[in-house]
Amino acid sequence: MKNNLLKIFTKGLFIENPVFILMLGLCSVLAVSVSVINALGMTLAFTFVIVLSELTISLIRNWIPKTLRIPIFIVIIASFVTILQFLLQAYLPALNKSLGIFIPLIVVNCIIIGRIESFASKRPVVESILDGLGISLGYGIAIVLIAVVREILGSGSILGIQLFGSSFQPALMFILPPGAFLVIGIEIGALNAFMKKYNKKVCSR
Amino acid sequence: MKTNPTKQIVKLGIILSIYCIVAALALSVTYSVTLPKIQEQQRLSTERSMKSVYPNASSFSVVTNENNDELFCSIEVESGVLIDSLYMANDSNSSLIGFVVKASSQGYGGLIMFVYGINPDKTIEAVSIIEQTETPGLGANVYKSSFLDQFSKKNVTDSFIVKQDVTPITASTITSKALTNGIKKSVDFLLEHHQEMTDEK
């Protein structure tokens, strides 16, 4: 039982990593992985929305008519996103400013609706919360890994701290979408290579 | 089992409305709780920007006419450029240091809201960005002093043309133009319509 719960949590990290394996919601990944601080902020916002949405939908899953499920999912996700935006405007205006348009766009993030459709609408509450947390952590790890590379190469800084002297000319391409695709592609490749090696080791044992 | 389709539609409609009503209630509660805090934050951020333009000013007051009505309240100077309000910056002896203009201009990714100071000698004191939603890493660098500092002490009668007397942000010409144009157009409008500003003091 405990093992099962752990499995639900950890599958979001690798086996079903929303960015590197499922490759869902890449649009917002491109946009927020420009800097590490944005990636961390987005992870927090994303966690808030996905955990609360999965929790709510799992609670009411027996009262959702099948034909109405998508509109109801959207209403619930959109409400949490709007609540999040009010809270950010009131208490963390700096984060709200730096994430800007990407907060409202969490509504249409397909990772969230995907997890709700395939998981939270069928499973009990505790499992759904763990699923939300695992997926958020996997999402966070992925976008921070992408953001680290992009910020160092594209802005010459990490967490806003300049790493090189003022004569350093950063590669502008890495903060533009093409650079993001390159970084995502290379990181997915590296992860696949690692998984292959790891799986071989496991099998040969 | 055959169900009456009209009945089915009505039933589904009622269920969906119930969900929407609950969501709306939750939203309105959050909104009313956070609204005062949000307004407070907006006021603070405007004040901070005004203070960064005139650090020595002790008070900022809205410019009004004889009837105490606010002059220059949300005036669209040209499409995309809006003067939000005009303030006078006074020092501790309540003598005028300059005018602070709060304005906005349509940028690449939405409105850029900014404040700037006009000195009595018709130069720009400084520019400060309140809010912007430009592309992160590119146009969003509009708030950096490396770009904004070039406006300081600039004469308002200068031409304000990007790539001539204004150096744009790398790869963000639209953002640079939006801000430059926003300043120039609002300054021209104010000089034309606000007599006091042109009077040398």
XYZ file of C-alpha atoms in Angstrom:
406
model
C 0.000 0.000 0.000
C 2.693 2.417 1.072
C 4.850 1.269 -1.786
C 2.007 1.921 -4.155
C 1.598 5.517 -2.940
C 5.319 6.111 -3.302
C 5.145 4.791 -6.838
C 2.355 7.254 -7.682
C 4.477 10.094 -6.392
C 7.753 9.101 -8.091
C 6.361 8.220 -11.484
C 5.919 11.933 -12.194
C 9.654 12.456 -11.781
C 10.984 10.087 -14.449
C 8.701 7.493 -15.995
C 5.930 10.003 -16.637
C 7.844 13.259 -16.458
C 5.414 15.732 -18.043
C 8.079 17.649 -19.938
C 10.848 15.185 -20.814
C 8.783 12.053 -21.389
C 5.164 13.048 -22.059
C 6.238 16.336 -23.678
C 3.061 18.101 -22.649
C 2.600 21.830 -22.132
C 5.823 22.709 -23.929
C 4.541 26.162 -24.857
C 4.683 27.475 -21.322
C 7.928 25.573 -20.759
C 9.563 27.556 -23.541
C 8.272 30.783 -22.117
C 9.153 30.447 -18.447
C 12.484 28.653 -18.737
C 14.256 31.870 -19.701
C 15.512 32.369 -16.174
C 15.819 30.082 -13.171
C 13.832 32.407 -10.931
C 10.903 32.386 -13.384
C 11.074 28.601 -13.585
C 10.923 28.296 -9.797
C 8.029 30.750 -9.597
C 6.150 28.904 -12.313
C 6.700 25.605 -10.505
C 5.122 27.043 -7.352
C 2.151 28.431 -9.263
C 1.743 25.174 -11.173
C 1.891 23.092 -7.990
C -0.784 25.240 -6.353
C -3.165 24.815 -9.270
C -2.615 21.137 -10.065
C -2.719 19.911 -6.453
C -5.861 21.861 -5.555
C -7.594 20.954 -8.835
C -6.772 17.262 -8.486
C -7.898 17.350 -4.863
C -11.220 19.014 -5.677
C -11.999 16.848 -8.657
C -11.092 13.680 -6.829
C -13.448 14.720 -4.009
C -16.408 15.339 -6.311
C -15.567 12.699 -8.926
C -18.803 10.779 -8.305
C -20.953 13.865 -8.899
C -19.553 14.749 -12.304
C -21.748 13.587 -15.212
C -19.564 12.033 -17.904
C -20.822 14.323 -20.657
C -20.084 17.434 -18.612
C -16.647 16.519 -17.328
C -14.510 18.740 -19.560
C -16.461 21.983 -18.884
C -16.469 21.211 -15.172
C -12.720 20.517 -15.166
C -12.080 23.803 -16.939
C -14.312 25.762 -14.544
C -12.467 24.317 -11.559
C -8.973 24.832 -12.989
C -9.809 28.358 -14.131
C -11.177 29.237 -10.697
C -8.010 28.103 -8.968
C -5.860 29.977 -11.459
C -7.845 33.164 -10.905
C -7.665 32.753 -7.138
C -3.916 32.229 -7.493
C -3.601 35.404 -9.514
C -5.501 37.460 -6.924
C -3.282 36.056 -4.192
C -0.096 36.756 -6.132
C -1.190 40.304 -6.937
C -1.917 40.917 -3.286
C 1.016 39.204 -1.623
C 3.741 38.492 -4.198
C 3.442 41.281 -6.773
C 7.036 40.802 -7.926
C 6.453 37.179 -8.902
C 3.160 38.110 -10.531
C 4.951 40.744 -12.558
C 7.724 38.464 -13.760
C 5.392 35.607 -14.734
C 2.855 37.969 -16.281
C 0.677 36.340 -18.920
C 1.815 32.791 -18.077
C -0.268 32.676 -14.909
C -3.623 32.936 -16.733
C -2.295 30.506 -19.325
C -1.980 27.766 -16.693
C -5.707 27.259 -17.333
C -5.017 25.733 -20.717
C -1.913 23.832 -19.650
C -2.563 20.361 -21.000
C -0.556 18.647 -18.255
C -3.165 19.659 -15.695
C -6.220 18.689 -17.689
C -4.437 15.505 -18.713
C -3.720 14.454 -15.138
C -7.276 15.271 -14.085
C -8.847 13.359 -16.953
C -6.638 10.300 -16.646
C -6.012 10.231 -12.906
C -7.849 12.477 -10.455
C -11.310 11.893 -11.910
C -10.940 8.153 -11.211
C -8.813 7.869 -8.076
C -9.233 8.623 -4.356
C -8.105 11.896 -2.812
C -4.756 10.931 -1.267
C -3.522 9.320 -4.471
C -4.619 12.346 -6.487
C -2.751 14.764 -4.226
C 0.394 12.626 -4.464
C 0.020 12.458 -8.218
C -0.266 16.247 -8.366
C 2.794 16.727 -6.179
C 4.849 14.208 -8.154
C 3.927 15.707 -11.490
C 4.686 19.228 -10.221
C 8.060 18.138 -8.922
C 8.861 16.449 -12.235
C 7.721 19.569 -14.080
C 9.795 21.765 -11.780
C 12.952 19.681 -12.157
C 12.569 19.711 -15.925
C 12.000 23.451 -16.342
C 14.722 24.367 -13.848
C 17.203 22.119 -15.709
C 16.263 23.833 -18.958
C 16.331 27.281 -17.367
C 19.805 26.800 -15.857
C 21.307 26.103 -19.278
C 19.336 28.864 -20.990
C 20.081 31.506 -18.393
C 23.823 30.777 -18.303
C 24.188 30.716 -22.078
C 21.586 33.317 -22.963
C 22.003 35.940 -20.245
C 25.359 34.991 -18.706
C 23.818 34.811 -15.264
C 22.304 32.410 -12.791
C 19.386 33.443 -10.554
C 20.001 36.971 -11.818
C 23.626 37.075 -10.625
C 26.044 37.892 -13.436
C 28.627 35.118 -13.813
C 30.968 36.676 -16.316
C 32.452 40.123 -16.768
C 30.636 42.843 -18.614
C 32.631 42.059 -21.762
C 30.858 38.693 -22.021
C 28.432 38.684 -24.909
C 25.644 36.156 -24.138
C 24.221 33.994 -26.930
C 20.896 35.720 -27.436
C 19.541 32.691 -29.265
C 19.168 30.747 -26.038
C 16.563 33.066 -24.596
C 14.570 32.856 -27.825
C 12.299 29.861 -28.579
C 14.756 28.110 -30.977
C 17.350 27.959 -28.210
C 14.731 26.484 -25.894
C 13.965 23.704 -28.363
C 17.676 22.935 -28.722
C 18.142 22.728 -24.955
C 15.011 20.599 -24.462
C 16.080 18.261 -27.268
C 19.592 17.799 -25.921
C 18.356 17.247 -22.377
C 15.772 14.678 -23.513
C 18.521 12.924 -25.463
C 20.795 12.895 -22.425
C 18.010 11.559 -20.230
C 17.183 8.803 -22.719
C 20.825 7.775 -22.966
C 21.024 7.666 -19.182
C 17.800 5.635 -18.888
C 19.023 3.118 -21.462
C 22.243 2.548 -19.592
C 20.437 2.355 -16.275
C 17.859 -0.118 -17.598
C 20.596 -2.341 -19.033
C 22.288 -2.436 -15.661
C 19.023 -3.363 -13.979
C 18.296 -6.096 -16.503
C 21.741 -7.654 -16.470
C 21.706 -7.930 -12.698
C -33.777 3.113 -21.433
C -34.817 6.107 -23.419
C -34.589 9.479 -21.754
C -36.292 12.594 -22.964
C -33.496 14.639 -24.644
C -34.945 17.994 -23.544
C -35.085 16.790 -19.993
C -31.512 15.567 -20.249
C -30.264 18.937 -21.560
C -32.061 20.835 -18.810
C -30.648 18.484 -16.190
C -27.096 18.885 -17.459
C -27.568 22.644 -17.702
C -28.655 22.819 -14.082
C -25.698 20.711 -12.929
C -23.235 22.868 -14.828
C -24.812 26.057 -13.470
C -24.467 24.750 -9.929
C -20.743 24.160 -10.488
C -20.360 27.618 -12.017
C -22.254 29.301 -9.179
C -20.030 27.635 -6.583
C -16.921 28.667 -8.549
C -18.196 32.225 -8.890
C -18.861 32.417 -5.163
C -15.348 31.215 -4.373
C -13.918 33.773 -6.778
C -15.925 36.696 -5.455
C -14.927 35.883 -1.886
C -11.236 35.766 -2.815
C -11.587 38.931 -4.852
C -13.202 40.934 -2.079
C -10.647 39.694 0.432
C -7.626 40.483 -1.720
C -8.885 43.679 -3.397
C -7.784 46.177 -0.718
C -4.393 44.500 -0.564
C -4.036 44.576 -4.362
C -4.922 48.278 -4.536
C -2.477 48.963 -1.736
C 0.264 47.150 -3.670
C -0.507 49.110 -6.832
C -0.434 52.392 -4.944
C 2.850 51.421 -3.312
C 4.430 50.462 -6.612
C 3.358 53.764 -8.207
C 4.721 55.647 -5.232
C 7.988 53.703 -5.344
C 8.399 54.535 -9.027
C 7.665 58.224 -8.402
C 10.147 58.229 -5.545
C 12.768 56.666 -7.793
C 12.285 59.531 -10.242
C 12.488 62.275 -7.597
C 14.148 60.779 -4.494
C 14.236 64.204 -2.820
C 10.544 64.896 -3.168
C 8.561 64.722 0.039
C 5.095 64.717 -1.474
C 3.375 64.050 -4.758
C 0.046 65.698 -5.473
C -2.274 65.233 -8.401
C -2.510 68.271 -10.664
C -6.054 69.633 -10.487
C -7.978 72.538 -11.964
C -9.860 75.281 -10.035
C -12.745 72.912 -9.277
C -10.409 70.358 -7.769
C -11.033 67.995 -10.650
C -8.120 65.958 -11.789
C -6.589 67.321 -14.961
C -5.212 64.789 -17.419
C -6.973 61.726 -16.117
C -6.717 58.829 -18.585
C -6.269 60.886 -21.721
C -5.502 59.024 -24.895
C -2.871 61.120 -26.616
C -2.784 58.919 -29.680
C -3.682 55.311 -30.294
C -1.794 53.222 -27.745
C -0.372 56.119 -25.721
C -2.284 57.080 -22.620
C -1.597 59.694 -19.947
C -2.834 58.174 -16.736
C -2.271 61.108 -14.412
C -0.022 64.077 -13.775
C 1.514 64.770 -10.391
C 3.511 67.626 -8.965
C 6.563 66.671 -6.958
C 7.223 69.025 -4.064
C 10.136 69.093 -1.678
C 9.828 69.568 2.067
C 9.403 73.381 1.659
C 6.483 72.514 -0.658
C 8.174 74.195 -3.578
C 7.919 72.549 -6.945
C 10.763 70.281 -8.063
C 9.096 68.950 -11.180
C 6.175 67.103 -12.683
C 5.706 63.360 -12.618
C 3.777 61.853 -15.485
C 2.231 58.411 -15.172
C 1.559 57.061 -18.627
C 1.280 53.858 -20.599
C 2.178 52.819 -24.097
C 1.316 49.775 -26.170
C 4.411 47.592 -26.334
C 5.103 44.258 -27.965
C 3.395 42.088 -25.378
C 0.867 44.457 -23.825
C 0.804 47.821 -22.109
C 4.014 49.236 -20.681
C 3.147 51.404 -17.677
C 5.773 53.898 -16.680
C 6.412 57.170 -14.872
C 8.860 59.898 -15.708
C 9.758 63.295 -14.334
C 9.805 66.555 -16.240
C 12.015 69.228 -14.719
C 11.014 72.906 -14.877
C 13.907 73.450 -17.302
C 12.159 71.051 -19.721
C 14.461 68.130 -19.380
C 13.493 64.585 -18.444
C 14.596 63.768 -14.915
C 14.356 59.980 -15.048
C 12.107 57.198 -16.333
C 10.892 54.246 -14.326
C 8.794 51.264 -15.395
C 5.837 50.310 -13.198
C 4.531 47.348 -15.103
C 5.280 45.575 -18.362
C 4.573 42.244 -19.994
C 7.248 42.263 -22.683
C 9.129 39.139 -23.789
C 11.259 37.895 -20.878
C 14.958 38.227 -21.638
C 14.353 40.642 -24.495
C 11.831 43.474 -24.280
C 11.453 42.853 -20.568
C 14.925 44.391 -20.196
C 13.155 47.704 -20.706
C 13.275 48.278 -16.954
C 17.088 48.123 -16.847
C 19.012 51.289 -16.150
C 21.303 50.605 -19.128
C 18.334 51.518 -21.316
C 16.452 54.010 -19.145
C 19.454 56.119 -18.122
C 19.781 57.594 -21.590
C 16.554 59.547 -21.028
C 17.890 61.327 -17.965
C 18.594 64.990 -18.583
C 17.339 64.612 -22.134
C 15.736 67.744 -23.474
C 12.031 67.270 -24.164
C 12.368 69.065 -27.489
C 14.802 66.386 -28.736
C 13.505 64.233 -31.538
C 13.213 60.963 -29.525
C 13.740 58.698 -32.497
C 14.929 55.152 -31.850
C 18.283 54.370 -33.492
C 18.991 58.093 -33.843
C 19.068 59.773 -30.463
C 17.770 56.762 -28.526
C 19.731 53.498 -28.411
C 17.257 50.593 -28.466
C 17.393 47.425 -26.394
C 19.117 44.652 -28.357
C 16.595 42.761 -30.515
C 13.643 44.657 -29.014
C 13.002 47.558 -31.322
C 9.232 47.495 -30.852
C 9.505 47.757 -27.067
C 12.108 50.515 -27.315
C 9.988 52.433 -29.784
C 6.874 52.021 -27.657
C 8.484 53.558 -24.599
C 10.305 56.313 -26.494
C 7.194 57.225 -28.419
C 5.086 57.085 -25.254
C 7.347 59.595 -23.543
C 7.605 61.930 -26.517
C 3.893 61.975 -27.346
C 2.774 62.506 -23.768
C 5.367 65.200 -23.157
C 4.341 67.074 -26.299
C 0.705 66.866 -25.296
C 1.342 68.128 -21.792
C 3.537 71.000 -22.944
C 0.836 72.048 -25.320
C -2.077 71.747 -22.899
C -0.642 72.543 -19.517
C 0.405 76.164 -19.321
C 2.130 75.962 -15.967
C 4.609 73.467 -17.254
C 5.907 75.804 -19.907
C 6.141 78.744 -17.504
C 9.692 78.964 -16.300
C 9.740 78.830 -12.551
